[in-house]
C-alpha positions as a printed Julia matrix, in Angstrom:
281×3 Matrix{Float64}:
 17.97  -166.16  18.43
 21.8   -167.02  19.6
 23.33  -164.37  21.71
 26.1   -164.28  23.88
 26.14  -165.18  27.65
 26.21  -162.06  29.12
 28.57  -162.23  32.17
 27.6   -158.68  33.83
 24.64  -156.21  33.6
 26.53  -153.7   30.86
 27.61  -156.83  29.12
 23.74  -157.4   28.54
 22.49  -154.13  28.33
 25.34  -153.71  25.28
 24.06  -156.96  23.6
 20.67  -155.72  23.45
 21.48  -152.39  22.04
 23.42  -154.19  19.56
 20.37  -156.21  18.6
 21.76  -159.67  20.06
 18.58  -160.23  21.54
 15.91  -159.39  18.6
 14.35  -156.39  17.51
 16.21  -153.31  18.32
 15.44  -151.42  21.22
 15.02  -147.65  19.35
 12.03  -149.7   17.94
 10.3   -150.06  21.04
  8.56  -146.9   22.85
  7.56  -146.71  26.45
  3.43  -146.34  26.4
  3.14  -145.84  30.01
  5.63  -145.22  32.94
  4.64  -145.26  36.55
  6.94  -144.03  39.88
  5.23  -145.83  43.11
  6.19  -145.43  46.73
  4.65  -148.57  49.09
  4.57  -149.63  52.35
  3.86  -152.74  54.11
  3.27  -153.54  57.77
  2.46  -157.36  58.02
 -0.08  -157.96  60.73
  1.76  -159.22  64.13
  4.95  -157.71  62.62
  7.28  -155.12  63.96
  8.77  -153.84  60.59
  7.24  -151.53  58.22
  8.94  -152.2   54.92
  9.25  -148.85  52.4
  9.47  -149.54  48.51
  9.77  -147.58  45.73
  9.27  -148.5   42.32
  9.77  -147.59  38.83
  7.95  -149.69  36.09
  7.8   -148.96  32.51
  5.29  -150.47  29.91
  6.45  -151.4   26.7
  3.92  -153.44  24.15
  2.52  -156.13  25.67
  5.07  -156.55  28.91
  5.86  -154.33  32.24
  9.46  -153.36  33.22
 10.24  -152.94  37.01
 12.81  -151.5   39.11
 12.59  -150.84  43.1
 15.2   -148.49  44.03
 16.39  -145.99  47.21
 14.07  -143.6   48.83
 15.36  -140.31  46.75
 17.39  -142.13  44.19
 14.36  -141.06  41.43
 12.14  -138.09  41.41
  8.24  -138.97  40.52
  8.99  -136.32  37.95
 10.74  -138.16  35.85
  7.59  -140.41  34.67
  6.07  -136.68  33.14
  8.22  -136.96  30.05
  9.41  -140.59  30.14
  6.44  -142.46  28.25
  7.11  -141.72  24.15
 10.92  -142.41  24.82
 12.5   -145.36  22.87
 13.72  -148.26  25.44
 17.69  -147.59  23.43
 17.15  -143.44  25.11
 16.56  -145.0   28.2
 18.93  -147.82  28.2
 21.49  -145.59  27.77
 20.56  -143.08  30.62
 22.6   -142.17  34.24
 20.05  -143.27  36.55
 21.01  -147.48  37.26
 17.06  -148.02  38.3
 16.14  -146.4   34.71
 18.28  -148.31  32.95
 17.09  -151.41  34.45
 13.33  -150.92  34.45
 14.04  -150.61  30.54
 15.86  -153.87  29.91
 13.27  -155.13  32.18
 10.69  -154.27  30.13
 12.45  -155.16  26.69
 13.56  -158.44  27.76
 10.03  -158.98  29.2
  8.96  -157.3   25.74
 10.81  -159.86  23.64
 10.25  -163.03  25.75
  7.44  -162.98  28.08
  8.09  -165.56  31.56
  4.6   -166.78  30.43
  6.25  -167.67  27.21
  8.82  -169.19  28.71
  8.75  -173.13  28.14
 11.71  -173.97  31.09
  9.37  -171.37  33.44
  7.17  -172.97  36.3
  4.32  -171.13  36.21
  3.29  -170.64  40.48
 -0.11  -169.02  41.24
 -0.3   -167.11  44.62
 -3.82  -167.73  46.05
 -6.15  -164.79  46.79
 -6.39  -163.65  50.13
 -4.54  -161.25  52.53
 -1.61  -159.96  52.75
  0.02  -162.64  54.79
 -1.56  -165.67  53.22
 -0.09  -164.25  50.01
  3.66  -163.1   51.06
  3.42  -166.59  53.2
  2.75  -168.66  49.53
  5.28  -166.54  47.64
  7.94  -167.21  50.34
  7.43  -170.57  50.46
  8.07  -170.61  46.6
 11.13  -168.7   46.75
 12.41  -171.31  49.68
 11.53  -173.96  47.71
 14.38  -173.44  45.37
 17.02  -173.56  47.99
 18.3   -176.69  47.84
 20.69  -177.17  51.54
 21.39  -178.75  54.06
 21.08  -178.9   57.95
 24.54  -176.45  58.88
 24.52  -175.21  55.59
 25.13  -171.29  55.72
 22.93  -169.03  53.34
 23.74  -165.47  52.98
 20.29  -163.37  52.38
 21.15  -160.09  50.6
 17.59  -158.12  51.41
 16.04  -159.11  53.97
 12.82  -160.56  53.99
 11.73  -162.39  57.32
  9.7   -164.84  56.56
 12.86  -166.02  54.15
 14.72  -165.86  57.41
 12.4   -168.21  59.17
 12.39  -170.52  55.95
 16.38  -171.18  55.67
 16.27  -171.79  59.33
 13.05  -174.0   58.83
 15.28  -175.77  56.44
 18.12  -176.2   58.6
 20.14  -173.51  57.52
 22.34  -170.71  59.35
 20.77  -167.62  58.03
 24.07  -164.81  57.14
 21.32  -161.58  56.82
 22.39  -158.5   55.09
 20.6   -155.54  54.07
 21.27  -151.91  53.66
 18.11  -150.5   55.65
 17.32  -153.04  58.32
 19.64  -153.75  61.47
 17.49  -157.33  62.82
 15.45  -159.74  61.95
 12.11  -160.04  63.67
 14.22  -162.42  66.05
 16.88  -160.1   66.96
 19.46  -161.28  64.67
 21.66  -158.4   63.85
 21.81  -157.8   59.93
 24.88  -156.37  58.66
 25.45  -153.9   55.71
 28.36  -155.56  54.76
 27.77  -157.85  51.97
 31.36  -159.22  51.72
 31.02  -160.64  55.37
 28.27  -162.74  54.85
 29.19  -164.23  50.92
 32.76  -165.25  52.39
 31.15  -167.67  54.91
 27.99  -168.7   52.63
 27.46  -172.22  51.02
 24.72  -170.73  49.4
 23.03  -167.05  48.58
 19.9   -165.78  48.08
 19.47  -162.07  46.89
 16.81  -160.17  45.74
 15.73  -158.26  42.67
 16.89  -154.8   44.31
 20.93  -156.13  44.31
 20.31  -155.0   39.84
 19.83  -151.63  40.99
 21.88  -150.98  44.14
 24.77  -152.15  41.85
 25.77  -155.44  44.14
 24.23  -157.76  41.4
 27.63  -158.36  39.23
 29.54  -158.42  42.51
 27.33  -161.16  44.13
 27.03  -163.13  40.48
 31.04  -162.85  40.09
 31.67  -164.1   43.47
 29.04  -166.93  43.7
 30.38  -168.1   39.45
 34.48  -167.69  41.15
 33.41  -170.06  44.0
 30.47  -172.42  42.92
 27.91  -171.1   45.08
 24.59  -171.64  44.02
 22.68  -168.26  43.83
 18.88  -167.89  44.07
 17.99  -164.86  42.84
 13.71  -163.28  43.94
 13.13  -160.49  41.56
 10.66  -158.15  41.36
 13.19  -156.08  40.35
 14.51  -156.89  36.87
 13.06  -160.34  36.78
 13.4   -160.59  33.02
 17.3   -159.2   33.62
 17.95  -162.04  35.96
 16.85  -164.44  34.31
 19.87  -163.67  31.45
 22.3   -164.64  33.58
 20.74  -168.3   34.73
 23.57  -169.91  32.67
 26.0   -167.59  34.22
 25.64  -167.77  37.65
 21.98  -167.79  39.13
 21.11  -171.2   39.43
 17.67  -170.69  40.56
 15.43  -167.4   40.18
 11.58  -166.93  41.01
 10.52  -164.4   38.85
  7.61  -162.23  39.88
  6.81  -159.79  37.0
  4.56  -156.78  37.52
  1.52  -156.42  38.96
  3.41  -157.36  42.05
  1.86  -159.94  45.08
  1.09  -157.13  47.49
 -0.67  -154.9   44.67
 -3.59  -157.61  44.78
 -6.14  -159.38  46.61
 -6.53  -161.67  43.27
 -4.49  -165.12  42.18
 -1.53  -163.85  40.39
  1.55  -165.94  38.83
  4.97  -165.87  39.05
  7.49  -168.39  37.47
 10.57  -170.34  39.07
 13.29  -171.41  36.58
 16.04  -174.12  37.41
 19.59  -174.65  35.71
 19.66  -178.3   37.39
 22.46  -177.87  39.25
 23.08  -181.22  40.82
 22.78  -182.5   44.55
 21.9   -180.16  47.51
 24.47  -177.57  49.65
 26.15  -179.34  52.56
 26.87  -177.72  55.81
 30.15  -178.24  57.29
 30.07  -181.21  60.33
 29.78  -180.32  63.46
């Protein structure tokens, strides 16, 4: 079905409750909604990473949002499955409303549906072997070269040690952490890093933290090429791959680190041309 190109997160969220997208959302009921608070502690790392999630079920296909320690109360999955996706579309909590397009977006076109989607298994195994695999798909969309400076908005180390694998300067930002496993200080500033970047790579948790349309505006303004890893939202970034994400690994719920099994996730592509030059030193 056409639809417009959305060009920021309301934008979309008002095309689906218009029915731009297909069937309309008071038509779709949440059957099961979950609130989950993880940690992870890599083995030979230093960092213990906290996440909390919100997904929602709807039909066939999960909706997922991480969000900020105390931004959601668990009680709010008590009374939330029964509600129509449009009730929760249009709620005040940002991680609510994107767990719900999430999950009606995932609802109305699966990833695994998805013709332009690479399908990527993650092997079983550990922890590491897994986060190691999905990492090295993520970095596998960044297309740069040696000098070339990537701003990483959420930090993830081992994407650290893959844009400087690559030959890239490595601009971290994140709102929790204040190194990298190297040392590298990581600032909270996200304008510092995007004004020097030839290139950015954010995560899913920029939909709910409210830095998404910023980062997409800047990176559409500038021609930067944006590759987006999303947990968070996956099905929401993926909206906006003719509209400034050029690259997205999508990694819909159950998540890597909730299994010892293979699991898939799916990289998508716009073909942008030619890789990211550095400047010459």
């Amino acid at each position: 079905m056409p639809h417009p190109t959305p060009q920021t997160v309301a934008e979309l969220t008002d095309a689906v409750l218009s029915g731009a997208y297909g069937p309309d959302p008071k038509d779709l009921a949440v059957t099961s909604a979950f609130w989950l608070y993880h940690t992870t502690r890599l083995a030979g790392a230093q960092v213990t990473y906290h996440n909390h999630y919100l997904v929602l079920r709807a039909g066939h296909s999960f909706g997922a949002c991480s969000f900020e320690a105390g931004e959601l109360a668990p009680d709010f999955c008590e009374n939330a499955s029964g509600h129509s996706l449009d009730t929760l579309l249009r709620g005040a909590s940002a991680p609510v409303r994107v767990a719900a397009l999430d999950a009606y977006l995932s609802q109305v076109r699966p990833h695994r549906d998805a013709t332009e989607a690479e399908p990527v298994t993650l092997p079983a195994g550990t922890p590491e072997v897994r986060a190691a695999a999905r990492d090295a798909s993520i970095a596998g969309l960044l297309d740069i070269e040696p000098g070339a400076a990537v701003a990483l908005i959420g930090v993830v180390n081992p994407l650290v040690a893959a844009i400087h694998d690559r030959g890239g300067v490595c601009l971290p930002c994140d709102l929790n952490l204040r190194t990298t496993a190297w040392g590298e200080p990581v600032t909270d500033d996200m304008t510092e890093v995007l004004k020097e970047a030839d290139a950015v790579v954010a995560t899913g948790m920029t939909l709910s933290n409210g830095t998404f349309d910023l980062i997409l505006e800047h990176c559409r303004e500038q021609g930067v090429p944006l590759v987006v890893y999303a947990q968070s939202g996956s099905a929401v970034a993926r909206a906006f791959l003719p509209a400034g994400v050029t690259a997205l690994n999508a990694e819909p719920f159950p998540f890597s680190q909730f299994s010892a099994d293979e699991t898939v996730m799916y990289r998508y592509r716009t073909g942008r041309p030619g890789p990211v030059a550095g400047e010459e030193e």
